[in-house]
mmCIF file with all atom_site columns, C-alpha atoms in Angstrom:
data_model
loop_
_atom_site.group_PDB
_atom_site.id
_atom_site.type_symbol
_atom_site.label_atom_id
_atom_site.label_alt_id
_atom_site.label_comp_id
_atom_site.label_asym_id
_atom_site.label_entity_id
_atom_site.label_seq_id
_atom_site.pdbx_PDB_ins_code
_atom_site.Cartn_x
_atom_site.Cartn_y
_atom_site.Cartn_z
_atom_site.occupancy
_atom_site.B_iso_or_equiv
_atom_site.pdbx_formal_charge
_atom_site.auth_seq_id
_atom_site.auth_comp_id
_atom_site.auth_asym_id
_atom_site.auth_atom_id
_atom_site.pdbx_PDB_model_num
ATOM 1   C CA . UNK A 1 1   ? 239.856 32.090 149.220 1.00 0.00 ? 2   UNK A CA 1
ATOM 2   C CA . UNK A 1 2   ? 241.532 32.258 146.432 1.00 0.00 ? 3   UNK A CA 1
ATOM 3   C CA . UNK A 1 3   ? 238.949 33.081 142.585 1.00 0.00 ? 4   UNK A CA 1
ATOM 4   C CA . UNK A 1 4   ? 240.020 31.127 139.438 1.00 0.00 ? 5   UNK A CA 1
ATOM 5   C CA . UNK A 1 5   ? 237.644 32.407 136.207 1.00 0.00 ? 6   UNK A CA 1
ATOM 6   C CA . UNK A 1 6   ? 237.126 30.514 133.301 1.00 0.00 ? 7   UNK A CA 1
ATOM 7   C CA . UNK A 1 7   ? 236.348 32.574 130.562 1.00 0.00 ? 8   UNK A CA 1
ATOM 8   C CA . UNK A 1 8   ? 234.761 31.272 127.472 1.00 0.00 ? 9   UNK A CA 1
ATOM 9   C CA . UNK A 1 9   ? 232.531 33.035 124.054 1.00 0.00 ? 10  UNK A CA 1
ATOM 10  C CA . UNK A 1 10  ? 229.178 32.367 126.545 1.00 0.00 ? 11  UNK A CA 1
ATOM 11  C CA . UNK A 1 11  ? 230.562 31.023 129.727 1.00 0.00 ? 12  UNK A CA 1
ATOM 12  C CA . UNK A 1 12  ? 228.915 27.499 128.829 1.00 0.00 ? 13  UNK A CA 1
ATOM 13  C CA . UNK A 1 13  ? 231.375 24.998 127.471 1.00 0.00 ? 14  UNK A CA 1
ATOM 14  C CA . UNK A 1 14  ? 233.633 25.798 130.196 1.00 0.00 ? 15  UNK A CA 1
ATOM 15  C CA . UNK A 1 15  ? 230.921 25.371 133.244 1.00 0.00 ? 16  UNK A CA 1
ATOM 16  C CA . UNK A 1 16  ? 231.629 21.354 133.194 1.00 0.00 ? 17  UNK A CA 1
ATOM 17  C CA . UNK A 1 17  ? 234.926 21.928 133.218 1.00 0.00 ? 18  UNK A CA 1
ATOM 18  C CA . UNK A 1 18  ? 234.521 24.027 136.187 1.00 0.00 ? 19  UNK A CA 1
ATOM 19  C CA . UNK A 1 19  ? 232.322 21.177 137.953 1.00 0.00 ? 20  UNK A CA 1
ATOM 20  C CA . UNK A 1 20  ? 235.246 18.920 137.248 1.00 0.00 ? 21  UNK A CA 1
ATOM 21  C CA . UNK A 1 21  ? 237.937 21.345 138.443 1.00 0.00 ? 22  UNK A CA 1
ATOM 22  C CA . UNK A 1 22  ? 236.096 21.901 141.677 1.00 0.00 ? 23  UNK A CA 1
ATOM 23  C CA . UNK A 1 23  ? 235.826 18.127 142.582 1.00 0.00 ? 24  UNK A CA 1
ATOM 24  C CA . UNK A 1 24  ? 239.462 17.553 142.255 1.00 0.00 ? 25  UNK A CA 1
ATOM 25  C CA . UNK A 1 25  ? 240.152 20.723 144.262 1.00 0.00 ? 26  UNK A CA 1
ATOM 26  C CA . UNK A 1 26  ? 238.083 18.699 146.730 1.00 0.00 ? 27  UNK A CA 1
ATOM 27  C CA . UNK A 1 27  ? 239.237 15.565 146.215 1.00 0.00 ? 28  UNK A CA 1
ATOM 28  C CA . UNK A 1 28  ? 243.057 16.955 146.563 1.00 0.00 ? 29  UNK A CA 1
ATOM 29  C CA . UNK A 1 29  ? 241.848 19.413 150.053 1.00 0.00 ? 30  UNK A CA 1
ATOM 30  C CA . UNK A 1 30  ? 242.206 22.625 148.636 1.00 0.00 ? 31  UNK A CA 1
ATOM 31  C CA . UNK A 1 31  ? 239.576 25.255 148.360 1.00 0.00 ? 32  UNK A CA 1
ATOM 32  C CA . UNK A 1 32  ? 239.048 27.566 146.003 1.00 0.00 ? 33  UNK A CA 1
ATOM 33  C CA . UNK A 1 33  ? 235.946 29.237 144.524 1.00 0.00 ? 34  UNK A CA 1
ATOM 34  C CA . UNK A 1 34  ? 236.112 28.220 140.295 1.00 0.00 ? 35  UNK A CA 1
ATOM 35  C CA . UNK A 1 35  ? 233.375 29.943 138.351 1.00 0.00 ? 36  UNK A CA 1
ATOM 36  C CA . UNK A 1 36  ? 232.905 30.560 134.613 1.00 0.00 ? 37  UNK A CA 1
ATOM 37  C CA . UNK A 1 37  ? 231.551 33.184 132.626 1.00 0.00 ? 38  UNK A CA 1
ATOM 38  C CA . UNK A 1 38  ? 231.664 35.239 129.711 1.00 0.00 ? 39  UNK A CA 1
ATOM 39  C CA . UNK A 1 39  ? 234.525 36.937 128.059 1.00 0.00 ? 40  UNK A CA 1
ATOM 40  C CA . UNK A 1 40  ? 232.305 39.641 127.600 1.00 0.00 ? 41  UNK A CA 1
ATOM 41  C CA . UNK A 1 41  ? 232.058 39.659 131.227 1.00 0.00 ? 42  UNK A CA 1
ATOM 42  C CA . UNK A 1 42  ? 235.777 40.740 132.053 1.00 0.00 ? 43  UNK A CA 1
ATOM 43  C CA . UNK A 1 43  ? 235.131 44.163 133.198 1.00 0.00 ? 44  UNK A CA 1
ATOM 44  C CA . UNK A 1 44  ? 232.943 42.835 136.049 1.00 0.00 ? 45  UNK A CA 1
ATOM 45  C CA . UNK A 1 45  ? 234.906 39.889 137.725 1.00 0.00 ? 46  UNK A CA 1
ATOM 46  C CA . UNK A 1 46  ? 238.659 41.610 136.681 1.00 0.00 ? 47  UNK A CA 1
ATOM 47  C CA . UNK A 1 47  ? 238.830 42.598 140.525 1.00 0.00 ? 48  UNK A CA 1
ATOM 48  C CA . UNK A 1 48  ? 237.906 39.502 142.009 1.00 0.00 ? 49  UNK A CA 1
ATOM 49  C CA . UNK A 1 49  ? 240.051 37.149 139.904 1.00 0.00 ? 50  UNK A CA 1
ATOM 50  C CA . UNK A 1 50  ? 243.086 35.887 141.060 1.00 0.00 ? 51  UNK A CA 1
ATOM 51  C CA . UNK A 1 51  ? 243.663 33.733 137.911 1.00 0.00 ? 52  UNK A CA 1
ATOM 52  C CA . UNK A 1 52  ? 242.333 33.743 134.840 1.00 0.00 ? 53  UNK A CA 1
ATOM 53  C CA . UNK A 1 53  ? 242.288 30.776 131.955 1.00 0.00 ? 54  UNK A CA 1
ATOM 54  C CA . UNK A 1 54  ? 240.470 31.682 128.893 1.00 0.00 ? 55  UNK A CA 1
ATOM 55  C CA . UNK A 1 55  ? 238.893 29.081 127.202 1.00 0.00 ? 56  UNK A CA 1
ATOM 56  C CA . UNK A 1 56  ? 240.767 27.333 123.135 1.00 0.00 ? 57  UNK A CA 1
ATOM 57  C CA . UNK A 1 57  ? 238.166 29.236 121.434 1.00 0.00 ? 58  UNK A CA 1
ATOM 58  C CA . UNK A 1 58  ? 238.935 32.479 122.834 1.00 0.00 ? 59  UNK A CA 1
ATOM 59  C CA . UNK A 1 59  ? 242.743 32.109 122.978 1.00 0.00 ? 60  UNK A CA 1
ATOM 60  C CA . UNK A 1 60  ? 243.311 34.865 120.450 1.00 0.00 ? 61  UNK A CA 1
ATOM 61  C CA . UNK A 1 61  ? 241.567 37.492 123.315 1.00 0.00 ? 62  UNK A CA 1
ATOM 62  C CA . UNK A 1 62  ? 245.021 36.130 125.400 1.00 0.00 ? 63  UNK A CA 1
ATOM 63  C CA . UNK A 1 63  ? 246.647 40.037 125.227 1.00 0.00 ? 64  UNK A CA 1
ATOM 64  C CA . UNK A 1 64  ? 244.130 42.049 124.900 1.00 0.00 ? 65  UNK A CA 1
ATOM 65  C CA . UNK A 1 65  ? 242.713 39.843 128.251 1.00 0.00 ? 66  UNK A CA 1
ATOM 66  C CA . UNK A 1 66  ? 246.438 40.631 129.636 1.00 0.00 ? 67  UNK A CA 1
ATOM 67  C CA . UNK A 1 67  ? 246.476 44.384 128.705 1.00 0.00 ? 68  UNK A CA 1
ATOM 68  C CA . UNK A 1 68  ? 242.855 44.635 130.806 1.00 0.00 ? 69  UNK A CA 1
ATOM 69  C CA . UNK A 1 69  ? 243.521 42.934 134.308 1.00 0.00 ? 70  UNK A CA 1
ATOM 70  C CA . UNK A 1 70  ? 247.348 43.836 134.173 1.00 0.00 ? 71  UNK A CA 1
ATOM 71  C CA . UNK A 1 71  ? 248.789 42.063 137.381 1.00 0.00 ? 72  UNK A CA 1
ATOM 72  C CA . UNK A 1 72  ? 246.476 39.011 137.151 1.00 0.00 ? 73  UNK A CA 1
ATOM 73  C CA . UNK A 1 73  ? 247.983 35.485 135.774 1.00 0.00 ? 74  UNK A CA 1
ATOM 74  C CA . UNK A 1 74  ? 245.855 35.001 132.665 1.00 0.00 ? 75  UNK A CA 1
ATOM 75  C CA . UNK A 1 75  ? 246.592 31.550 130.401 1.00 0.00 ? 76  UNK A CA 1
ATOM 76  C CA . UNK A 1 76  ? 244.617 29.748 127.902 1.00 0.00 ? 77  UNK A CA 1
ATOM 77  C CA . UNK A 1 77  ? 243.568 26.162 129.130 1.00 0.00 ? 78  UNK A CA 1
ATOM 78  C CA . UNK A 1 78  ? 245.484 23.572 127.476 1.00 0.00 ? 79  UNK A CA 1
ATOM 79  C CA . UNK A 1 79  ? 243.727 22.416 125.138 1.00 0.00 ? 80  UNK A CA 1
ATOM 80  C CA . UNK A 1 80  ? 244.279 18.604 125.507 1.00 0.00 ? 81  UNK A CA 1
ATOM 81  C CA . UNK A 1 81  ? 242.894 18.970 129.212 1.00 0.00 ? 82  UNK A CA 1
ATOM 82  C CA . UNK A 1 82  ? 240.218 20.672 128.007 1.00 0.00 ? 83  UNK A CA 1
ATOM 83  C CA . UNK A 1 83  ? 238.930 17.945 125.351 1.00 0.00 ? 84  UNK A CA 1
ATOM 84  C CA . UNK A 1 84  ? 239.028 15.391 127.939 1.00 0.00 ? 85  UNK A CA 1
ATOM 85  C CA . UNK A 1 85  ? 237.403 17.979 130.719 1.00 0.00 ? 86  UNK A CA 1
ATOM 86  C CA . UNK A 1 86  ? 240.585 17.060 133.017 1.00 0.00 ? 87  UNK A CA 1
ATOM 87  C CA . UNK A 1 87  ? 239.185 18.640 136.078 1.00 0.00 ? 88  UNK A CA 1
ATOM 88  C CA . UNK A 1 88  ? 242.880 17.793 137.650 1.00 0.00 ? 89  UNK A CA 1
ATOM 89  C CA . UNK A 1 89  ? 245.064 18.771 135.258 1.00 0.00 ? 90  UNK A CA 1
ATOM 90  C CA . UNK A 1 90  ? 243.366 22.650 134.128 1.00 0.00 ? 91  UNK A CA 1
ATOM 91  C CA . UNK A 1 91  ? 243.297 22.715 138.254 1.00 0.00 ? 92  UNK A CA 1
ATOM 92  C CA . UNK A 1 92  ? 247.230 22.109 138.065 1.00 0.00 ? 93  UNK A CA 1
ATOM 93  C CA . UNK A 1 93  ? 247.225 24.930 135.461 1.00 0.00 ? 94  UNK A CA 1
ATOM 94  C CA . UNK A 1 94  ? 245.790 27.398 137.378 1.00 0.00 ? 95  UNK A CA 1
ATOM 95  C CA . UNK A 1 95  ? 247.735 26.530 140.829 1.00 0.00 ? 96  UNK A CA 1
ATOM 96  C CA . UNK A 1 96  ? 251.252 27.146 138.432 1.00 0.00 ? 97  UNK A CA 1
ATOM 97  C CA . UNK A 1 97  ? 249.921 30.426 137.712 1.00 0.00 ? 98  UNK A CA 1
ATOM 98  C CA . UNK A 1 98  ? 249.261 31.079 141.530 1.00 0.00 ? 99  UNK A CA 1
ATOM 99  C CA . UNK A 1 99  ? 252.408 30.396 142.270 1.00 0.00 ? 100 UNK A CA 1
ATOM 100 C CA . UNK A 1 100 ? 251.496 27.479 143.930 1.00 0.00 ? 101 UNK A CA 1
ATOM 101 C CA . UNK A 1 101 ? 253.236 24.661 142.201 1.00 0.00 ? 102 UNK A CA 1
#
């Protein structure tokens, strides 16, 4: 199964968003296992990501995030879908970076 992350300052503003990105996984059939966290927390989930979307308030971490987990997509949620908590949309995101779309 495949790991998105949603990284964030705390790993709080982006856990609705994660609630919301999980039911339209569901709602759509696909199955994936979305959590969020801290940036801070990098250097423990960097082997078990397989995407990684940082949240707008963190975008400026974008290459040093890069440098750190190398071969792992890494984008910064868009921050329009994020504002609205577009569960669909930040799932699309992350599905482009998967290669799946």
């Amino acid at each position: 199964m495949k790991k998105i992350f949603l990284l964030c300052s705390a790993g709080m503003s982006t856990s609705l968003l994660v609630n919301k990105m999980k039911e339209a996984a569901k709602s759509q059939g696909y199955e994936y296992d979305i959590a969020a966290t801290s940036l801070a927390n990098l250097k423990d989930i960097k082997d078990e990501a397989d995407v990684i979307l940082l949240g707008p308030q963190v975008r400026f971490d974008k290459e040093r995030v890069e440098e750190e987990v190398k071969n792992i997509p890494v984008d910064v949620v868009d921050m329009t879908a994020y504002g609205m908590m577009d569960g669909k949309k930040v799932l699309d995101q992350a599905r482009k970076l998967l290669g799946e779309l």
